[in-house]
Amino acid sequence: MTVDDWVYEALEQHPKSGATLREIQRYVDEHHYEELATDTIEAALENLISQGRVHKEGTRWQATHKVSKDDALKKLFGE
């Protein structure tokens, strides 16, 4: 797994309210036994934002809602 995957996994654990930088850092430390620097997490978040997988609301980040395979095909090709 990459740092981006760990950060996204941490965000999935806070689906309603999102997660702060410190909450993401704590989750990765507790579940993957890695102490990530804040700039590393921020870089991963920026990468995830550019991929459209994450969005920021104030000081909290949230994972975007996943789209089902059928909905993705309908969006891509129409009905």
Coordinates of N, CA, C and O in Angstrom, one line a residue:
M1 N 0.8 -1.2 0.0 CA 0.0 0.0 0.0 C 0.9 1.2 0.0 O 2.0 1.3 0.6
T2 N 0.4 2.3 -0.6 CA 1.1 3.5 -0.6 C 0.6 4.5 0.4 O -0.5 4.2 1.0
V3 N 1.2 5.6 0.6 CA 0.8 6.6 1.6 C -0.6 7.1 1.2 O -1.5 7.3 2.0
D4 N -0.8 7.3 -0.1 CA -2.1 7.8 -0.6 C -3.2 6.8 -0.2 O -4.3 7.2 0.3
D5 N -3.0 5.5 -0.3 CA -3.9 4.5 0.1 C -4.2 4.5 1.6 O -5.4 4.4 2.0
W6 N -3.2 4.7 2.4 CA -3.3 4.8 3.9 C -4.2 6.0 4.2 O -5.1 6.0 5.1
V7 N -3.9 7.2 3.6 CA -4.6 8.4 3.9 C -6.1 8.2 3.5 O -7.0 8.6 4.2
Y8 N -6.3 7.6 2.3 CA -7.7 7.4 1.9 C -8.4 6.5 2.8 O -9.6 6.7 3.1
E9 N -7.8 5.4 3.2 CA -8.3 4.5 4.2 C -8.7 5.2 5.5 O -9.8 5.0 6.1
A10 N -7.9 6.1 6.0 CA -8.2 6.9 7.2 C -9.4 7.7 7.0 O -10.3 7.9 7.9
L11 N -9.5 8.3 5.8 CA -10.7 9.2 5.5 C -12.0 8.3 5.4 O -13.1 8.8 5.8
E12 N -11.9 7.1 5.0 CA -13.1 6.3 4.9 C -13.6 5.9 6.3 O -14.7 5.5 6.4
Q13 N -12.7 6.0 7.3 CA -13.2 5.7 8.7 C -13.9 6.9 9.3 O -14.5 6.7 10.4
H14 N -14.0 8.0 8.6 CA -14.7 9.2 9.1 C -15.7 9.7 8.0 O -15.5 10.8 7.5
P15 N -16.6 8.8 7.6 CA -17.4 9.2 6.4 C -18.4 10.4 6.6 O -18.6 11.1 5.7
K16 N -18.9 10.6 7.8 CA -19.9 11.7 8.0 C -19.2 13.1 8.1 O -19.5 14.0 7.5
S17 N -18.2 13.1 9.1 CA -17.7 14.4 9.4 C -16.3 14.7 8.7 O -15.9 15.9 8.8
G18 N -15.7 13.7 8.1 CA -14.4 13.9 7.6 C -13.3 13.8 8.7 O -13.7 13.5 9.8
A19 N -12.1 14.0 8.3 CA -11.0 13.9 9.3 C -10.0 15.1 9.1 O -9.8 15.6 8.1
T20 N -9.5 15.4 10.3 CA -8.5 16.5 10.3 C -7.1 15.8 10.0 O -7.0 14.6 9.9
L21 N -6.1 16.7 9.7 CA -4.8 16.2 9.5 C -4.3 15.3 10.6 O -3.7 14.2 10.4
R22 N -4.5 15.7 11.8 CA -4.1 15.0 13.0 C -4.8 13.6 13.2 O -4.2 12.6 13.5
E23 N -6.1 13.6 12.8 CA -6.8 12.3 12.9 C -6.3 11.3 11.8 O -6.2 10.2 12.1
I24 N -6.0 11.8 10.7 CA -5.4 11.0 9.6 C -4.0 10.5 10.1 O -3.7 9.3 10.0
Q25 N -3.2 11.4 10.7 CA -1.9 11.0 11.2 C -2.0 9.9 12.2 O -1.3 8.9 12.2
R26 N -2.9 10.1 13.2 CA -3.1 9.1 14.3 C -3.6 7.8 13.7 O -3.1 6.7 14.2
Y27 N -4.5 7.8 12.8 CA -5.0 6.5 12.2 C -3.9 5.7 11.5 O -3.8 4.5 11.8
V28 N -3.1 6.4 10.7 CA -2.0 5.7 10.0 C -1.0 5.2 11.0 O -0.5 4.0 10.9
D29 N -0.7 5.9 12.1 CA 0.2 5.5 13.1 C -0.3 4.3 13.8 O 0.4 3.3 14.0
E30 N -1.6 4.3 14.2 CA -2.2 3.2 15.0 C -2.4 1.9 14.2 O -2.3 0.8 14.7
H31 N -2.7 2.1 12.9 CA -3.1 0.9 12.1 C -2.0 0.4 11.1 O -2.1 -0.8 10.7
H32 N -1.1 1.2 10.8 CA 0.0 0.8 9.9 C 1.4 1.0 10.5 O 2.4 0.7 9.8
Y33 N 1.4 1.4 11.7 CA 2.7 1.6 12.5 C 3.7 2.4 11.8 O 4.9 2.1 11.8
E34 N 3.2 3.5 11.1 CA 4.1 4.4 10.4 C 3.8 5.8 11.0 O 2.7 6.2 11.1
E35 N 4.9 6.5 11.3 CA 4.7 7.9 11.8 C 5.0 8.8 10.6 O 6.1 9.0 10.2
L36 N 3.9 9.3 10.0 CA 4.1 10.2 8.8 C 4.2 11.6 9.2 O 3.5 12.1 10.1
A37 N 5.0 12.4 8.5 CA 5.1 13.8 8.7 C 3.9 14.5 8.1 O 3.3 14.0 7.2
T38 N 3.6 15.6 8.6 CA 2.4 16.3 8.1 C 2.5 16.7 6.7 O 1.5 16.7 5.9
D39 N 3.7 17.1 6.2 CA 3.9 17.5 4.8 C 3.7 16.3 3.9 O 3.2 16.4 2.8
T40 N 4.0 15.1 4.4 CA 3.8 13.8 3.6 C 2.3 13.6 3.5 O 1.8 13.2 2.4
I41 N 1.6 13.8 4.5 CA 0.1 13.6 4.5 C -0.5 14.6 3.6 O -1.4 14.3 2.8
E42 N -0.1 15.9 3.7 CA -0.6 17.0 2.9 C -0.3 16.7 1.4 O -1.2 16.9 0.6
A43 N 0.8 16.2 1.1 CA 1.1 15.8 -0.3 C 0.2 14.7 -0.8 O -0.3 14.8 -2.0
A44 N 0.0 13.7 0.0 CA -0.9 12.7 -0.3 C -2.4 13.2 -0.5 O -3.1 12.8 -1.5
L45 N -2.8 14.1 0.3 CA -4.1 14.7 0.2 C -4.3 15.5 -1.1 O -5.3 15.4 -1.8
E46 N -3.2 16.3 -1.4 CA -3.3 17.0 -2.7 C -3.3 16.1 -3.9 O -4.1 16.4 -4.8
N47 N -2.6 15.0 -3.8 CA -2.7 14.0 -4.9 C -4.1 13.4 -5.0 O -4.6 13.2 -6.1
L48 N -4.7 13.1 -3.9 CA -6.0 12.5 -3.9 C -7.0 13.5 -4.4 O -8.0 13.2 -5.0
I49 N -6.8 14.8 -4.0 CA -7.8 15.8 -4.5 C -7.7 15.9 -6.0 O -8.7 16.0 -6.7
S50 N -6.4 15.9 -6.6 CA -6.3 16.0 -8.0 C -6.9 14.8 -8.7 O -7.3 14.9 -9.9
Q51 N -7.0 13.6 -8.1 CA -7.6 12.5 -8.6 C -9.1 12.5 -8.5 O -9.8 11.6 -9.0
G52 N -9.6 13.4 -7.7 CA -11.1 13.5 -7.5 C -11.6 12.5 -6.4 O -12.8 12.3 -6.3
R53 N -10.7 12.0 -5.6 CA -11.1 11.0 -4.6 C -11.4 11.6 -3.3 O -12.0 11.0 -2.4
V54 N -10.9 12.9 -3.1 CA -11.1 13.5 -1.8 C -11.4 15.0 -2.0 O -11.1 15.6 -3.0
H55 N -12.2 15.6 -1.1 CA -12.4 17.0 -1.1 C -12.3 17.6 0.3 O -12.3 16.9 1.3
K56 N -12.0 18.9 0.3 CA -11.8 19.5 1.6 C -12.9 20.5 2.0 O -13.4 21.2 1.1
E57 N -13.3 20.4 3.2 CA -14.3 21.3 3.8 C -13.8 22.0 5.0 O -13.7 21.3 6.1
G58 N -13.3 23.2 4.9 CA -12.7 23.9 6.1 C -11.4 23.2 6.4 O -10.5 23.2 5.6
T59 N -11.3 22.7 7.6 CA -10.0 22.0 8.0 C -10.1 20.5 8.0 O -9.3 19.8 8.5
R60 N -11.2 20.0 7.4 CA -11.4 18.6 7.4 C -11.5 18.1 5.9 O -12.0 18.8 5.0
W61 N -11.0 16.9 5.7 CA -11.0 16.3 4.4 C -12.0 15.1 4.4 O -12.2 14.4 5.4
Q62 N -12.7 14.9 3.3 CA -13.6 13.8 3.2 C -13.4 13.0 1.9 O -13.1 13.6 0.9
A63 N -13.6 11.7 2.0 CA -13.5 10.9 0.8 C -14.8 11.1 0.0 O -15.9 11.3 0.5
T64 N -14.6 11.3 -1.4 CA -15.8 11.5 -2.2 C -16.6 10.1 -2.3 O -16.0 9.1 -2.0
H65 N -17.9 10.3 -2.6 CA -18.7 9.1 -2.6 C -18.3 8.2 -3.8 O -18.1 8.7 -4.9
K66 N -18.2 6.9 -3.6 CA -17.9 6.0 -4.7 C -19.2 5.9 -5.6 O -20.3 5.9 -5.2
V67 N -18.9 5.7 -6.9 CA -20.0 5.5 -7.9 C -20.0 4.1 -8.2 O -18.9 3.4 -8.4
S68 N -21.2 3.5 -8.3 CA -21.3 2.1 -8.7 C -20.8 1.9 -10.2 O -20.8 2.9 -11.0
K69 N -20.5 0.7 -10.5 CA -20.1 0.4 -11.9 C -21.2 0.8 -12.9 O -20.9 1.4 -13.9
D70 N -22.4 0.5 -12.6 CA -23.5 0.8 -13.5 C -23.7 2.3 -13.7 O -23.9 2.8 -14.8
D71 N -23.6 3.0 -12.6 CA -23.7 4.5 -12.7 C -22.6 5.1 -13.5 O -22.8 6.0 -14.3
A72 N -21.4 4.6 -13.3 CA -20.2 5.1 -14.1 C -20.4 4.8 -15.6 O -20.1 5.7 -16.4
L73 N -20.9 3.6 -15.9 CA -21.1 3.3 -17.3 C -22.2 4.2 -17.9 O -22.1 4.7 -19.1
K74 N -23.2 4.4 -17.2 CA -24.3 5.3 -17.6 C -23.8 6.7 -17.8 O -24.1 7.4 -18.8
K75 N -23.0 7.2 -16.9 CA -22.4 8.5 -17.0 C -21.5 8.6 -18.2 O -21.5 9.6 -18.9
L76 N -20.7 7.6 -18.5 CA -19.8 7.6 -19.5 C -20.4 7.5 -20.9 O -20.1 8.2 -21.9
F77 N -21.4 6.6 -21.1 CA -21.9 6.3 -22.4 C -23.4 6.7 -22.5 O -24.0 6.6 -23.6
G78 N -24.0 7.2 -21.5 CA -25.4 7.5 -21.5 C -26.3 6.3 -21.3 O -25.7 5.2 -21.1
E79 N -27.6 6.4 -21.3 CA -28.4 5.3 -21.1 C -28.7 4.5 -22.3 O -28.8 4.5 -23.3

